[in-house]
Coordinates of N, CA and C in Angstrom, one line a residue:
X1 N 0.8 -1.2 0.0 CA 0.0 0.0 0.0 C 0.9 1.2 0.0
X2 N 0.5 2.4 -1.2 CA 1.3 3.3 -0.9 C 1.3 4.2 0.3
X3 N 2.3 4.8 0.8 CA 2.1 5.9 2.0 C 1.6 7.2 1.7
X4 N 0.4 7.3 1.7 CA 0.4 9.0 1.3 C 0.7 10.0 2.8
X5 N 1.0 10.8 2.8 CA 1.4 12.2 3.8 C 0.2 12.7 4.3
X6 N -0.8 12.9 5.3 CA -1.7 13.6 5.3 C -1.9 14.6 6.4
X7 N -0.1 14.7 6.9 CA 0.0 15.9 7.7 C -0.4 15.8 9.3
X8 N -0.3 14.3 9.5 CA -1.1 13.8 10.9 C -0.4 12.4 11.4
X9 N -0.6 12.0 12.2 CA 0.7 11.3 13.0 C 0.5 10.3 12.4
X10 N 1.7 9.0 12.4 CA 1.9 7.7 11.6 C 1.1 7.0 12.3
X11 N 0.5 7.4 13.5 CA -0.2 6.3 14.2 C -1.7 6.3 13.7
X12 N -2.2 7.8 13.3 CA -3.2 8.1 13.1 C -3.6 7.1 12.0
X13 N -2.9 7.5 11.3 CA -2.7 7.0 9.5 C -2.3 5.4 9.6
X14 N -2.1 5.1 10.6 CA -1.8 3.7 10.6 C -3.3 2.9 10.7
X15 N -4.0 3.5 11.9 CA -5.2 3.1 12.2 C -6.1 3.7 11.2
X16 N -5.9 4.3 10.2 CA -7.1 4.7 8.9 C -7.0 3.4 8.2
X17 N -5.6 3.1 7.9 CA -5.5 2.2 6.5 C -6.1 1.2 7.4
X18 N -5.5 0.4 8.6 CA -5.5 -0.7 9.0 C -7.8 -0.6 9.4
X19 N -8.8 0.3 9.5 CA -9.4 0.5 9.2 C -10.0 0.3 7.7
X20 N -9.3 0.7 6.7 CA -9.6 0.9 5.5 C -9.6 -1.1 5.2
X21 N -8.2 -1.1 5.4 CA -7.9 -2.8 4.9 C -9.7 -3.8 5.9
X22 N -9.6 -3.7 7.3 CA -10.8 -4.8 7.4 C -11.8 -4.7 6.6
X23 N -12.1 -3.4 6.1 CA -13.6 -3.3 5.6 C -13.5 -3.7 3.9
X24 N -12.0 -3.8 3.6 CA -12.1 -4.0 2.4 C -11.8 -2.8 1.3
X25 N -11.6 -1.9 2.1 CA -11.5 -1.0 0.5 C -9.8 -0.5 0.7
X26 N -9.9 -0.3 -1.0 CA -9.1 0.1 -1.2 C -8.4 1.4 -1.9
X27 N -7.6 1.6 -2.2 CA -6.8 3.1 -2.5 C -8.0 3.4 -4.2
X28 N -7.4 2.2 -4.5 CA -7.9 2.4 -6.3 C -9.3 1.8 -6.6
X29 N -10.5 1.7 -5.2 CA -12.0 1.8 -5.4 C -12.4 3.3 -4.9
X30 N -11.2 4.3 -4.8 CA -11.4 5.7 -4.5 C -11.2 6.4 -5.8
X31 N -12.0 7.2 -5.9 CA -12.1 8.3 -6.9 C -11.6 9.9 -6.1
X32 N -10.6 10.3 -6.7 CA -10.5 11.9 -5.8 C -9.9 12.9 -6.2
X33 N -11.0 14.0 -6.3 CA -10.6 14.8 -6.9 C -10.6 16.0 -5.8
X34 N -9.8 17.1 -6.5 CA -9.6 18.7 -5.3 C -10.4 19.6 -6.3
X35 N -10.8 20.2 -5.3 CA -12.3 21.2 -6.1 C -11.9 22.4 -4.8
X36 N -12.0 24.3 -5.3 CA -11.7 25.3 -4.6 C -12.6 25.1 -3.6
X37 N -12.6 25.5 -2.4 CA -12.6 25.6 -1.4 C -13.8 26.9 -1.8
X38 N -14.6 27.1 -0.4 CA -15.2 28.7 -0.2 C -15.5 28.7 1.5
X39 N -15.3 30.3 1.6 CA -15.6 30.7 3.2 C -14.6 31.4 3.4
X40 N -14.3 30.6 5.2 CA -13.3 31.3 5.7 C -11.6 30.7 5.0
X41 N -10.9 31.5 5.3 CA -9.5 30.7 5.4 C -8.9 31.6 4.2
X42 N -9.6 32.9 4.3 CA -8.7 34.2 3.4 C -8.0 33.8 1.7
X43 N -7.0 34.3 1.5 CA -6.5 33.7 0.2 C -6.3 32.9 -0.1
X44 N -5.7 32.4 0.8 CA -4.8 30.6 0.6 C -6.5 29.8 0.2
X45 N -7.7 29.9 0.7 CA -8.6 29.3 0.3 C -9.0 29.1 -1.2
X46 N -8.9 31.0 -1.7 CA -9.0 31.0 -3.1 C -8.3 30.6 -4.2
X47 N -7.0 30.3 -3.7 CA -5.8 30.2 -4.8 C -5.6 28.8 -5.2
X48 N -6.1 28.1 -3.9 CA -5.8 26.7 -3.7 C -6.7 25.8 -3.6
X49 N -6.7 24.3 -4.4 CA -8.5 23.5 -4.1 C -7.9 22.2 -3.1
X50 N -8.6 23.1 -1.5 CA -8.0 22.5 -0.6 C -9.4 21.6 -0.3
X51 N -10.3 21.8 -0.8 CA -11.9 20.9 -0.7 C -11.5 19.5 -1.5
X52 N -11.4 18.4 -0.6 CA -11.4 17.1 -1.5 C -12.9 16.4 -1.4
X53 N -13.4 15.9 -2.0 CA -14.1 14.6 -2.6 C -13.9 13.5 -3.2
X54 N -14.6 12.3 -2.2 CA -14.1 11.5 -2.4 C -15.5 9.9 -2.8
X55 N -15.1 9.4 -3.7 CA -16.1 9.0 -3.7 C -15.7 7.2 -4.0
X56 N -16.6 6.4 -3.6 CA -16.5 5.1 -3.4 C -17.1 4.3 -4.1
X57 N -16.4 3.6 -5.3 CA -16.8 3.2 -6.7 C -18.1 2.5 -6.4
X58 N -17.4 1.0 -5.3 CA -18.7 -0.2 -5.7 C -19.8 -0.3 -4.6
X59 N -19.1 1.4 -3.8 CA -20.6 1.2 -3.0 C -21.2 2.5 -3.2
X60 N -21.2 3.2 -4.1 CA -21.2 4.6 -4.6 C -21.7 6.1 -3.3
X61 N -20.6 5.5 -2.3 CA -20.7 6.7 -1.7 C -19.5 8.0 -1.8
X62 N -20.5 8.9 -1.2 CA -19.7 10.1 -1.8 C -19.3 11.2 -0.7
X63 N -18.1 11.6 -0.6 CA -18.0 13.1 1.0 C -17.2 13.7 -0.2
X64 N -17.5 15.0 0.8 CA -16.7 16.2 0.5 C -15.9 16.9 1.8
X65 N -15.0 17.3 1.8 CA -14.5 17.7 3.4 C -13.4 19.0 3.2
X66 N -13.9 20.2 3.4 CA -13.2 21.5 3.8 C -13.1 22.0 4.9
X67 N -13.1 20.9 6.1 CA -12.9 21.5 7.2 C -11.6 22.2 7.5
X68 N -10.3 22.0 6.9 CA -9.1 22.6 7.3 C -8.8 23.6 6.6
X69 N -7.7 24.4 5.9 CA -6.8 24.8 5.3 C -6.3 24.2 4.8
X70 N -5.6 23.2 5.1 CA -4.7 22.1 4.5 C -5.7 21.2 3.5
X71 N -5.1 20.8 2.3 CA -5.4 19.6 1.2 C -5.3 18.5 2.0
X72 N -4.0 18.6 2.7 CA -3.4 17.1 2.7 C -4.4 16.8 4.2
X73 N -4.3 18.0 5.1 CA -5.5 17.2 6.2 C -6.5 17.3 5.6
X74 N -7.3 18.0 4.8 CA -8.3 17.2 4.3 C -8.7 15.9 3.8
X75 N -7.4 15.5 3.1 CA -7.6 14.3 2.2 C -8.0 13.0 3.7
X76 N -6.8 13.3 4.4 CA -6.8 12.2 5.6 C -8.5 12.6 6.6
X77 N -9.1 13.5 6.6 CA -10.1 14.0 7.1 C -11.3 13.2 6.4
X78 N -11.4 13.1 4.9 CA -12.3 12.9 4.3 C -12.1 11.2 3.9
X79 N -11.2 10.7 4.2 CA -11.0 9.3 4.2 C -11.7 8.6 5.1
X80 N -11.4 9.3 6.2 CA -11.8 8.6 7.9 C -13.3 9.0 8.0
X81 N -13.9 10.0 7.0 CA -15.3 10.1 7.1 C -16.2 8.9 6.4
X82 N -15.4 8.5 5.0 CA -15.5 7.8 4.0 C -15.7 6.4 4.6
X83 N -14.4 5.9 5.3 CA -14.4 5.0 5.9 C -15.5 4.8 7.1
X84 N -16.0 5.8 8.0 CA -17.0 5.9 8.5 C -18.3 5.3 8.1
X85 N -18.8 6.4 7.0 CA -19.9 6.1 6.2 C -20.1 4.2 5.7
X86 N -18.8 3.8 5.5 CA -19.5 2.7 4.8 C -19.2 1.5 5.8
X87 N -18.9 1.6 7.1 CA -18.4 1.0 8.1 C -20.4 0.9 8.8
X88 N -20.7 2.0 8.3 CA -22.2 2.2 8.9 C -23.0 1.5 8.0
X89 N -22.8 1.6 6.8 CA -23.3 0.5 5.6 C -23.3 -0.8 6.3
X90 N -21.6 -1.4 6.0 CA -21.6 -2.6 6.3 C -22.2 -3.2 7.5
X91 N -21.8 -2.7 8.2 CA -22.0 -3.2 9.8 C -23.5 -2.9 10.0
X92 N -24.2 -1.8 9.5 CA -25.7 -1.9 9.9 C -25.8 -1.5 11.1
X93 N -26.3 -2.4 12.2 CA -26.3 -2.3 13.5 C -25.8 -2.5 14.1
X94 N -24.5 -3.2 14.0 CA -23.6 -3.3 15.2 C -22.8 -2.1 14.9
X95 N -22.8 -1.2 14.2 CA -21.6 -0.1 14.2 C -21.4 0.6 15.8
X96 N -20.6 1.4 15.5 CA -20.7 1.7 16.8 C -21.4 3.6 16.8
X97 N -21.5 3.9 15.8 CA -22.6 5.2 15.6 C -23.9 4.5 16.0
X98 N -24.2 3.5 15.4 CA -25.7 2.9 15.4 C -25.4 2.9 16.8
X99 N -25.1 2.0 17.7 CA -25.1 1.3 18.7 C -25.1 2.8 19.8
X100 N -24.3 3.9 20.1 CA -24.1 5.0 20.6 C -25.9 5.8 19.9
X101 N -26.9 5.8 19.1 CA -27.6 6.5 18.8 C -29.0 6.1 19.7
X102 N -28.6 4.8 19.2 CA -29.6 3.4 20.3 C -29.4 3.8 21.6
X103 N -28.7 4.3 22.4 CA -28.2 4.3 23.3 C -28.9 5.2 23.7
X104 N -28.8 6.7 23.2 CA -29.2 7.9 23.9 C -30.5 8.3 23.3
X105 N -31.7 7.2 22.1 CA -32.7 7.3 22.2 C -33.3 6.8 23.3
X106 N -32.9 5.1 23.9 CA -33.6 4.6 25.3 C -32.9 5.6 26.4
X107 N -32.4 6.2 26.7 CA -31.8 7.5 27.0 C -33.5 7.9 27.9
X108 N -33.6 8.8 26.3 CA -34.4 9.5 25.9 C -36.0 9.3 26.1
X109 N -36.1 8.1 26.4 CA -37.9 7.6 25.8 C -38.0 7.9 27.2
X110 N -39.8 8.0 27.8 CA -40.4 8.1 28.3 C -40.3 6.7 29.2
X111 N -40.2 7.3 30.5 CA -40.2 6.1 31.4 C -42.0 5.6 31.7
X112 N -42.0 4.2 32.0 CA -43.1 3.8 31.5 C -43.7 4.1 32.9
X113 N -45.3 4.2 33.4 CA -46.0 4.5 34.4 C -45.2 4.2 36.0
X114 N -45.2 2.5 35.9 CA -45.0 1.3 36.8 C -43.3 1.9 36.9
X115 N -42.2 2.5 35.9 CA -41.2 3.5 36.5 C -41.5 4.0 37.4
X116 N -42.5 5.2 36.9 CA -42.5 6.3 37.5 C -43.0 6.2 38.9
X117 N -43.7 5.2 39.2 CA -44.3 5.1 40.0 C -43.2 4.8 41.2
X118 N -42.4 3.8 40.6 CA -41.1 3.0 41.8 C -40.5 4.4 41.8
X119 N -39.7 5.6 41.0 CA -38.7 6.1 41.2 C -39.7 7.2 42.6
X120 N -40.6 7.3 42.5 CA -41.7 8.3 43.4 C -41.0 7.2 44.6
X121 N -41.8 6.6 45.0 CA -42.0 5.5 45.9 C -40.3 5.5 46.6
X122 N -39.1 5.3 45.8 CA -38.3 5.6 46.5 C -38.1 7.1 46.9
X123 N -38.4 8.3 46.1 CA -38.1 9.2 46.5 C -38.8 9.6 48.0
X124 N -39.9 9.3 48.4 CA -40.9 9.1 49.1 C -39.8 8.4 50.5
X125 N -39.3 7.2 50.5 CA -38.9 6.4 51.3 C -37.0 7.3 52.0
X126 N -36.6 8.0 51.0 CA -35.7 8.3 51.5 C -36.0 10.1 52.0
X127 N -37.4 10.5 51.7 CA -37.6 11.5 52.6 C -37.5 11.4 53.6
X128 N -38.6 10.0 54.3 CA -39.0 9.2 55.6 C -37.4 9.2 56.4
X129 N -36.7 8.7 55.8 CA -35.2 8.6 56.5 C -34.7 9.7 56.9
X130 N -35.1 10.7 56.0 CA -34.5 11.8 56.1 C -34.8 12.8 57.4
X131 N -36.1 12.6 57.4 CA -37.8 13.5 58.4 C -36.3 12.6 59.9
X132 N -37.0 11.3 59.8 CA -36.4 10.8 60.9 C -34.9 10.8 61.4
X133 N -33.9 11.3 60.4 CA -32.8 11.6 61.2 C -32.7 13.0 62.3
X134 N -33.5 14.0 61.4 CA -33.4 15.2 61.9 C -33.7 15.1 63.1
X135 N -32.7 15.8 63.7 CA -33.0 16.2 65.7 C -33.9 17.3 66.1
X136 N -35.0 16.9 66.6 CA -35.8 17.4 67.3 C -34.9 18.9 68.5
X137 N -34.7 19.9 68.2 CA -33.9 20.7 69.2 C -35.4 21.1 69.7
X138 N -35.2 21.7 71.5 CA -36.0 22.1 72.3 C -35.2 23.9 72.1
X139 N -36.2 24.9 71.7 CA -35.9 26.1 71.5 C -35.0 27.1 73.0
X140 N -35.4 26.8 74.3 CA -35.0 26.8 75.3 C -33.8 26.5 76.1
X141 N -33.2 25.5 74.7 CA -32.2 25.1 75.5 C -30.8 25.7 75.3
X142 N -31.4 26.8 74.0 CA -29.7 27.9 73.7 C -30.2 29.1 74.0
X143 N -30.9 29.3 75.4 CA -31.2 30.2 76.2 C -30.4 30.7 76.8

């Protein structure tokens, strides 16, 4: 596999390809071209097509990624989204986006009556504890 440079640590890039390689894809089922950039990031934005896209032949998905200034962190940026995307494909539901979404919709749902009822019931029970620790002071006695 060739090494491309993408301006980010060997470890990073280590864990993209070695990503890239389980899922199966490879350098040359990438299509990638550099298209100008627009927004912030002053001159260097206009002069230069630091916006890459990238697109994935036999599963025809497609990113675009201008989050940096840099080409080359983009390219490494828009890879790891690429490989994202079709990691979500493949895997379906065990991904780990799926699995974290799942997560913080049962999060999210409505606790059912026969809940609501128990979390009451304890709240209820550690008032009682509470009532009963407190010491009764006689007002008279810091006379």
């Amino acid at each position: 596999m060739a090494t491309l440079k993408y301006g980010v640590s060997a470890k990073k890039e280590r864990a993209l390809y070695e990503k890239m390689e389980k899922l199966g894809i490879t350098e040359s089922d990438i299509v990638e071209r550099f298209v100008r950039s627009r927004g912030h990031g002053g001159q260097n934005v206009n002069k230069t097509s630091t916006c890459v896209y990238l697109k994935h032949l036999p599963s025809g998905i497609e990113v675009k990624c201008q989050r940096e200034r840099s080409q080359a962190l983009n390219r490494f940026l828009a890879r790891r989204i690429l490989v994202k995307k079709i990691e979500d494909v493949v895997l379906g539901k065990e991904s780990e986006e799926q699995q974290r979404i799942e997560k913080i919709k049962r999060q999210k749902r409505k606790r059912s009556k026969r809940a609501k009822e128990k979390v009451l019931l304890l709240k209820h029970l550690q008032a009682k504890k509470k009532k009963s620790r407190a010491v009764k002071h006689d007002p008279s006695e810091y006379e």
